[in-house]
Coordinates of C-alpha atoms in Angstrom, one line a residue:
X1 CA 0.0 0.0 0.0
X2 CA 1.1 3.6 -0.7
X3 CA 1.0 6.3 2.0
X4 CA -2.6 7.3 2.6
X5 CA -3.9 3.8 2.2
X6 CA -4.2 3.8 -1.5
X7 CA -3.1 0.6 -3.3
X8 CA 0.2 0.9 -5.2
X9 CA 0.0 1.1 -9.0
X10 CA 0.3 -2.3 -10.6
X11 CA 3.1 -3.1 -13.0
X12 CA 0.8 -4.8 -15.5
X13 CA -2.9 -4.3 -16.1
X14 CA -4.9 -6.9 -17.9
X15 CA -7.5 -5.1 -19.9
X16 CA -10.7 -7.1 -20.2
X17 CA -13.9 -5.7 -22.0
X18 CA -16.9 -8.0 -21.3
X19 CA -20.2 -8.3 -23.1
X20 CA -22.4 -11.3 -22.6
X21 CA -19.4 -13.6 -22.1
X22 CA -20.8 -16.1 -19.5
X23 CA -19.9 -19.1 -21.6
X24 CA -16.2 -18.4 -21.6
X25 CA -15.5 -16.2 -18.5
X26 CA -14.5 -19.0 -16.1
X27 CA -11.8 -20.2 -18.4
X28 CA -10.7 -16.7 -19.2
X29 CA -10.4 -15.5 -15.6
X30 CA -8.8 -18.7 -14.4
X31 CA -6.0 -18.0 -16.9
X32 CA -5.4 -14.6 -15.3
X33 CA -5.1 -16.3 -11.9
X34 CA -2.6 -18.8 -13.3
X35 CA -0.1 -16.3 -14.6
X36 CA 3.5 -16.9 -13.4
X37 CA 4.5 -13.3 -13.6
X38 CA 6.2 -12.2 -10.4
X39 CA 5.5 -8.5 -10.6
X40 CA 2.3 -6.8 -9.5
X41 CA -0.8 -7.4 -11.6
X42 CA -4.3 -6.0 -11.8
X43 CA -7.3 -7.0 -13.8
X44 CA -9.4 -4.1 -15.2
X45 CA -12.8 -5.3 -16.3
X46 CA -15.4 -3.2 -18.1
X47 CA -18.8 -4.6 -18.4
X48 CA -20.5 -3.3 -21.6
X49 CA -24.2 -3.8 -20.8
X50 CA -24.1 -7.6 -20.4
X51 CA -27.6 -9.1 -19.9
X52 CA -26.4 -12.6 -18.9
X53 CA -24.6 -13.8 -15.8
X54 CA -21.2 -12.3 -16.7
X55 CA -21.2 -10.0 -13.7
X56 CA -22.0 -12.8 -11.3
X57 CA -19.0 -14.8 -12.6
X58 CA -16.7 -11.7 -12.4
X59 CA -17.7 -11.0 -8.8
X60 CA -17.0 -14.7 -7.9
X61 CA -13.5 -14.5 -9.5
X62 CA -12.8 -11.1 -7.9
X63 CA -12.5 -12.8 -4.5
X64 CA -10.2 -15.5 -5.8
X65 CA -8.0 -13.1 -7.7
X66 CA -7.6 -10.6 -4.9
X67 CA -6.9 -13.5 -2.4
X68 CA -3.9 -14.3 -4.7
X69 CA -2.7 -10.7 -4.8
X70 CA -4.2 -9.6 -8.1
X71 CA -6.2 -6.3 -7.7
X72 CA -9.5 -6.3 -9.6
X73 CA -11.1 -3.1 -10.8
X74 CA -14.6 -3.4 -12.2
X75 CA -16.5 -0.7 -14.2
X76 CA -19.4 -0.8 -16.6
X77 CA -22.8 0.4 -17.5
X78 CA -26.3 -1.2 -17.8
X79 CA -27.6 0.8 -20.7
X80 CA -30.1 -1.0 -23.0
X81 CA -27.4 -1.4 -25.7
X82 CA -23.6 -2.0 -25.6
X83 CA -21.3 0.9 -26.6
X84 CA -18.8 -1.2 -28.4
X85 CA -15.4 -2.8 -28.0
X86 CA -13.4 0.4 -28.5
X87 CA -15.3 2.3 -25.8
X88 CA -15.0 -0.6 -23.4
X89 CA -11.3 -1.0 -23.9
X90 CA -10.8 2.8 -23.4
X91 CA -12.8 2.7 -20.2
X92 CA -10.9 -0.4 -18.9
X93 CA -7.6 1.4 -19.6
X94 CA -8.8 4.6 -18.0
X95 CA -9.7 2.9 -14.7
X96 CA -6.5 0.8 -14.6
X97 CA -3.1 1.8 -13.1
X98 CA -0.5 -0.5 -14.7
X99 CA 2.6 0.7 -16.4
X100 CA 2.0 -2.0 -19.1
X101 CA -1.2 -3.1 -20.7
X102 CA -2.0 -6.7 -21.5
X103 CA -5.1 -7.0 -23.7
X104 CA -7.4 -10.0 -23.3
X105 CA -10.8 -10.8 -24.9
X106 CA -13.4 -12.4 -22.6
X107 CA -13.8 -15.4 -24.9
X108 CA -10.0 -16.2 -24.9
X109 CA -7.6 -17.6 -22.3
X110 CA -3.9 -17.0 -21.6
X111 CA -1.1 -19.5 -21.2
X112 CA 0.5 -19.1 -17.7
X113 CA 3.7 -17.5 -19.1
X114 CA 2.0 -14.9 -21.3
X115 CA 2.3 -11.8 -19.1
X116 CA 5.9 -12.7 -18.1
X117 CA 7.2 -13.2 -21.6
X118 CA 5.4 -10.3 -23.2
X119 CA 6.4 -8.0 -20.4
X120 CA 10.1 -9.0 -21.0
X121 CA 9.7 -8.2 -24.7
X122 CA 7.9 -4.9 -24.0
X123 CA 10.7 -3.7 -21.7
X124 CA 13.1 -4.3 -24.6
X125 CA 10.8 -2.7 -27.2
X126 CA 9.1 0.2 -25.4
X127 CA 7.5 1.7 -28.6
X128 CA 6.3 -1.6 -30.0
X129 CA 3.1 -3.6 -29.9
X130 CA 4.1 -7.0 -28.7
X131 CA 2.1 -10.0 -30.0
X132 CA 2.4 -13.7 -29.7
X133 CA 1.6 -16.9 -31.5
X134 CA -1.8 -18.5 -30.8
X135 CA -3.6 -21.8 -30.4
X136 CA -6.9 -21.6 -32.3
X137 CA -10.0 -23.1 -30.7
X138 CA -11.7 -25.1 -32.1
X139 CA -8.6 -26.6 -33.8
X140 CA -8.4 -26.1 -37.5
X141 CA -11.3 -23.6 -37.5
X142 CA -9.3 -21.1 -39.5
X143 CA -6.2 -23.0 -40.7
X144 CA -4.9 -20.5 -43.2
X145 CA -5.4 -17.5 -41.0
X146 CA -3.8 -19.2 -38.0
X147 CA -0.8 -20.1 -40.1
X148 CA -0.5 -16.5 -41.1
X149 CA -0.7 -15.3 -37.5
X150 CA 1.9 -17.7 -36.3
X151 CA 4.4 -18.0 -39.2
X152 CA 5.0 -14.4 -40.4
X153 CA 8.7 -13.7 -40.4
X154 CA 9.8 -10.7 -38.3
X155 CA 10.2 -8.4 -41.3
X156 CA 6.7 -9.4 -42.6
X157 CA 5.2 -8.1 -39.4
X158 CA 5.7 -4.7 -41.1
X159 CA 5.6 -5.6 -44.8
X160 CA 2.3 -7.5 -44.7
X161 CA 0.2 -4.8 -43.0
X162 CA -1.9 -4.2 -46.1
X163 CA -3.3 -7.7 -46.3
X164 CA -7.0 -8.5 -45.6
X165 CA -6.1 -10.3 -42.3
X166 CA -5.6 -6.9 -40.6
X167 CA -3.0 -6.2 -37.9
X168 CA 0.0 -8.6 -38.3
X169 CA -0.2 -9.4 -34.6
X170 CA -3.9 -10.0 -33.7
X171 CA -5.5 -7.7 -31.2
X172 CA -6.2 -10.3 -28.4
X173 CA -2.4 -10.9 -28.2
X174 CA -1.4 -7.2 -27.8
X175 CA 0.8 -6.0 -25.0
X176 CA 2.4 -2.5 -24.8
X177 CA 3.4 0.2 -22.4
X178 CA 0.8 2.6 -21.1
X179 CA 3.0 5.5 -22.1
X180 CA 3.1 4.2 -25.7
X181 CA -0.7 3.6 -25.8
X182 CA -1.3 7.1 -24.5
X183 CA 1.0 8.4 -27.3
X184 CA -1.0 6.6 -30.0
X185 CA -4.5 6.1 -28.6
X186 CA -7.3 6.0 -27.7
X187 CA -9.3 3.4 -29.6
X188 CA -12.0 4.6 -32.0
X189 CA -15.4 4.4 -30.2
X190 CA -17.6 4.2 -33.2
X191 CA -19.1 1.0 -32.0
X192 CA -20.4 -2.0 -33.9
X193 CA -18.9 -2.3 -37.4
X194 CA -15.8 -0.2 -36.7
X195 CA -12.4 -2.1 -36.9
X196 CA -11.0 -0.3 -33.9
X197 CA -8.0 -2.6 -33.7
X198 CA -7.0 -1.9 -37.3
X199 CA -7.4 1.9 -36.9
X200 CA -5.3 1.9 -33.8
X201 CA -2.7 -0.3 -35.5
X202 CA -2.4 2.1 -38.4
X203 CA -2.1 5.1 -36.0
X204 CA 0.6 3.1 -34.2
X205 CA 2.6 2.6 -37.5
X206 CA 2.1 6.3 -38.5
X207 CA 3.8 7.3 -35.2
X208 CA 6.8 5.0 -35.9
X209 CA 5.8 2.1 -33.7
X210 CA 7.3 -1.3 -34.1
X211 CA 5.7 -4.8 -34.2
X212 CA 7.2 -7.7 -32.3
X213 CA 5.9 -11.2 -31.8
X214 CA 6.9 -13.6 -29.0
X215 CA 7.3 -16.9 -30.9
X216 CA 5.5 -19.0 -28.4
X217 CA 1.8 -19.9 -28.3
X218 CA 0.6 -17.8 -25.4
X219 CA -3.1 -17.4 -26.1
X220 CA -6.1 -19.7 -26.7
X221 CA -7.8 -17.7 -29.5
X222 CA -11.4 -18.7 -29.8
X223 CA -13.4 -18.7 -33.0
X224 CA -17.2 -18.6 -32.7
X225 CA -20.1 -16.9 -34.6
X226 CA -20.7 -14.3 -31.9
X227 CA -17.2 -12.9 -32.0
X228 CA -17.1 -9.1 -32.4
X229 CA -14.9 -9.3 -35.4
X230 CA -17.8 -10.7 -37.4
X231 CA -19.6 -7.4 -37.1
X232 CA -17.1 -5.6 -39.2
X233 CA -17.9 -5.5 -42.9
X234 CA -15.2 -6.6 -45.4
X235 CA -15.9 -3.5 -47.5
X236 CA -15.2 -1.3 -44.4
X237 CA -11.8 -3.0 -43.9
X238 CA -11.0 -2.8 -47.6
X239 CA -11.6 1.0 -47.7
X240 CA -9.3 1.6 -44.7
X241 CA -6.6 -0.7 -46.2
X242 CA -6.7 1.1 -49.6
X243 CA -6.5 4.6 -47.9
X244 CA -3.6 3.4 -45.8
X245 CA -1.8 2.1 -48.9
X246 CA -2.3 5.4 -50.6
X247 CA -1.0 7.3 -47.6
X248 CA 2.0 5.1 -46.7
X249 CA 3.3 3.6 -50.0
X250 CA 2.0 5.1 -53.1
X251 CA 3.4 8.7 -52.5
X252 CA 6.9 7.2 -52.8
X253 CA 6.2 5.8 -56.3
X254 CA 5.9 7.8 -59.5
X255 CA 4.3 4.7 -61.2
X256 CA 3.4 1.1 -60.4
X257 CA 1.9 -2.1 -61.7
X258 CA -1.1 -3.9 -60.3
X259 CA -0.2 -7.7 -60.3
X260 CA -3.6 -9.3 -61.1
X261 CA -5.8 -8.3 -64.0
X262 CA -8.7 -10.2 -62.5
X263 CA -11.4 -9.1 -60.1
X264 CA -9.2 -8.1 -57.1
X265 CA -6.8 -6.1 -59.2
X266 CA -9.6 -4.2 -61.0
X267 CA -11.3 -3.6 -57.6
X268 CA -8.2 -2.1 -56.3
X269 CA -7.8 0.2 -59.3
X270 CA -11.4 1.4 -59.0
X271 CA -11.0 2.0 -55.3
X272 CA -8.0 4.3 -55.7
X273 CA -8.3 8.0 -55.9
X274 CA -7.9 9.6 -59.3
X275 CA -4.4 10.8 -58.5
X276 CA -3.3 7.2 -57.5
X277 CA -5.1 5.7 -60.6
X278 CA -3.0 7.9 -62.9
X279 CA 0.2 6.2 -61.5
X280 CA -1.0 2.7 -62.6
X281 CA 1.0 2.0 -65.7
X282 CA -0.2 -1.6 -66.3
X283 CA -1.9 -4.7 -64.9
X284 CA 0.1 -7.9 -65.2
X285 CA -1.1 -11.5 -65.1
X286 CA -0.4 -15.1 -66.2
X287 CA -3.8 -15.8 -67.6
X288 CA -3.5 -15.6 -71.4
X289 CA -7.2 -14.8 -71.8
X290 CA -6.8 -11.7 -69.7
X291 CA -3.6 -10.7 -71.4
X292 CA -5.1 -11.1 -74.9
X293 CA -7.7 -8.4 -74.0
X294 CA -4.8 -6.0 -74.2
X295 CA -6.1 -3.4 -71.8
X296 CA -8.6 -2.6 -69.1
X297 CA -11.0 0.3 -69.7
X298 CA -12.3 2.0 -66.6
X299 CA -15.9 2.7 -67.8
X300 CA -17.1 4.4 -64.6
X301 CA -14.4 7.1 -64.9
X302 CA -15.6 10.7 -65.4
X303 CA -12.4 11.4 -67.3
X304 CA -12.4 11.8 -71.1
X305 CA -11.1 9.8 -72.7
X306 CA -11.7 7.0 -70.3
X307 CA -8.5 5.5 -68.8
X308 CA -7.2 2.4 -70.7
X309 CA -4.6 0.5 -68.7
X310 CA -2.4 -2.1 -70.6
X311 CA -2.6 -5.8 -69.5
X312 CA 0.8 -7.4 -69.7
X313 CA 2.3 -10.9 -69.2
X314 CA 4.0 -10.7 -65.8
X315 CA 7.4 -11.2 -67.4
X316 CA 7.0 -8.0 -69.3
X317 CA 5.9 -6.0 -66.3
X318 CA 8.1 -3.7 -64.3
X319 CA 8.2 -3.0 -60.6
X320 CA 7.1 -1.7 -58.2
X321 CA 4.1 -3.9 -57.8
X322 CA 1.0 -4.0 -55.7
X323 CA 0.1 -7.7 -55.6
X324 CA -3.6 -8.5 -55.3
X325 CA -3.9 -12.2 -54.8
X326 CA -5.2 -14.6 -52.2
X327 CA -2.0 -16.1 -50.9
X328 CA -1.2 -19.6 -49.7
X329 CA 2.4 -18.5 -49.3
X330 CA 4.8 -15.7 -49.9
X331 CA 8.5 -16.0 -50.2
X332 CA 11.2 -13.4 -50.4
X333 CA 14.4 -15.0 -51.7
X334 CA 17.7 -13.3 -52.3
X335 CA 16.0 -9.9 -52.7
X336 CA 13.4 -11.2 -55.2
X337 CA 9.7 -11.9 -54.7
X338 CA 7.9 -15.0 -55.5
X339 CA 4.1 -15.1 -55.0
X340 CA 2.3 -18.5 -54.9
X341 CA -1.5 -18.2 -55.1
X342 CA -4.2 -20.8 -54.5
X343 CA -6.5 -18.9 -56.9
X344 CA -4.8 -20.2 -60.0
X345 CA -2.6 -23.4 -60.0
X346 CA -0.8 -22.2 -63.1
X347 CA 1.1 -19.8 -60.8
X348 CA 2.4 -22.7 -58.9
X349 CA 3.0 -25.4 -61.5
X350 CA 4.3 -23.6 -64.6
X351 CA 8.0 -23.9 -65.1
X352 CA 8.1 -20.2 -66.2
X353 CA 6.8 -19.2 -62.9
X354 CA 10.1 -19.6 -61.0
X355 CA 11.1 -16.7 -58.8
X356 CA 10.5 -13.6 -60.9
X357 CA 13.8 -11.8 -61.2
X358 CA 12.7 -8.3 -60.3
X359 CA 14.1 -6.5 -57.3
X360 CA 11.9 -6.9 -54.3
X361 CA 9.8 -3.7 -54.6
X362 CA 6.3 -5.0 -54.0
X363 CA 3.4 -4.8 -51.6
X364 CA 0.8 -7.5 -51.0
X365 CA -2.9 -6.6 -50.9
X366 CA -4.6 -9.9 -50.5

């Protein structure tokens, strides 16, 4: 206790927003109790208008946690409707005291060493978001996404920030210093349908923040139909990704090629601002039927004449590239980029599709 009877500030605050989580809270809160971190911890819970037995479960675990030396701070509201994940996280952070913030979703559970290992990494990287590998539950529910989470190389944590998967370390694994969060934050409080984690992640990168992953599985990451992530429309995420691409990458290029003359490539072209579209010198592809068309005409353009963009065989194309494919794998070898896609097996099997000998000047938008 500090002088005056006030509890000392915790070293690590576990940030836990809760909304109708009775099915998972026992496992979640047990995992907080089982942490092997030797510093001081607190659990900051914010109840976002739960209508189930979540608060009863939280009050039960409050006694157990405080008996073990973990301070529990509980806030919330009982309005008719929840105010959203961003609001709940901000409130949980505001009522907490820790020098470091460990984010936890109420439907997930931590491995005992999570706080300890991520705290060690955060001390070494004070301006980084620290993530970790995950164990998906149920097993194999999102195999490709889980591989992506767990197997990105350290450099790809920054180079793959434009992909459809969102932040290269997933939000429920985040750990960072309070000072850095305060520098970047808070979370967007727009409520349901707002990708508050993606928006914060982009702000973090704009301010020069790093991305680090502890290469151990430290979180049971649950997949279920009620997860908040399902409320965010793909079109919303796409719009934010394209704007971030235009802000962060395209200003550095006088011209570029869109790798994929199919639906995704054309969608990207149409989504760009007029200024960015004028930098597109070509589409490239492997599909002879697309290449034979010779060009793509943007019929919805208000410009006259309407833009006509050449479609080239990828061997005739020149970097830099924005690569629009659904990727099974991505390899960077000796400074060159090879993309392997599960959309078209010809990209994998053709002898001519060995690593394409252009300098590695590409961004992936999958």
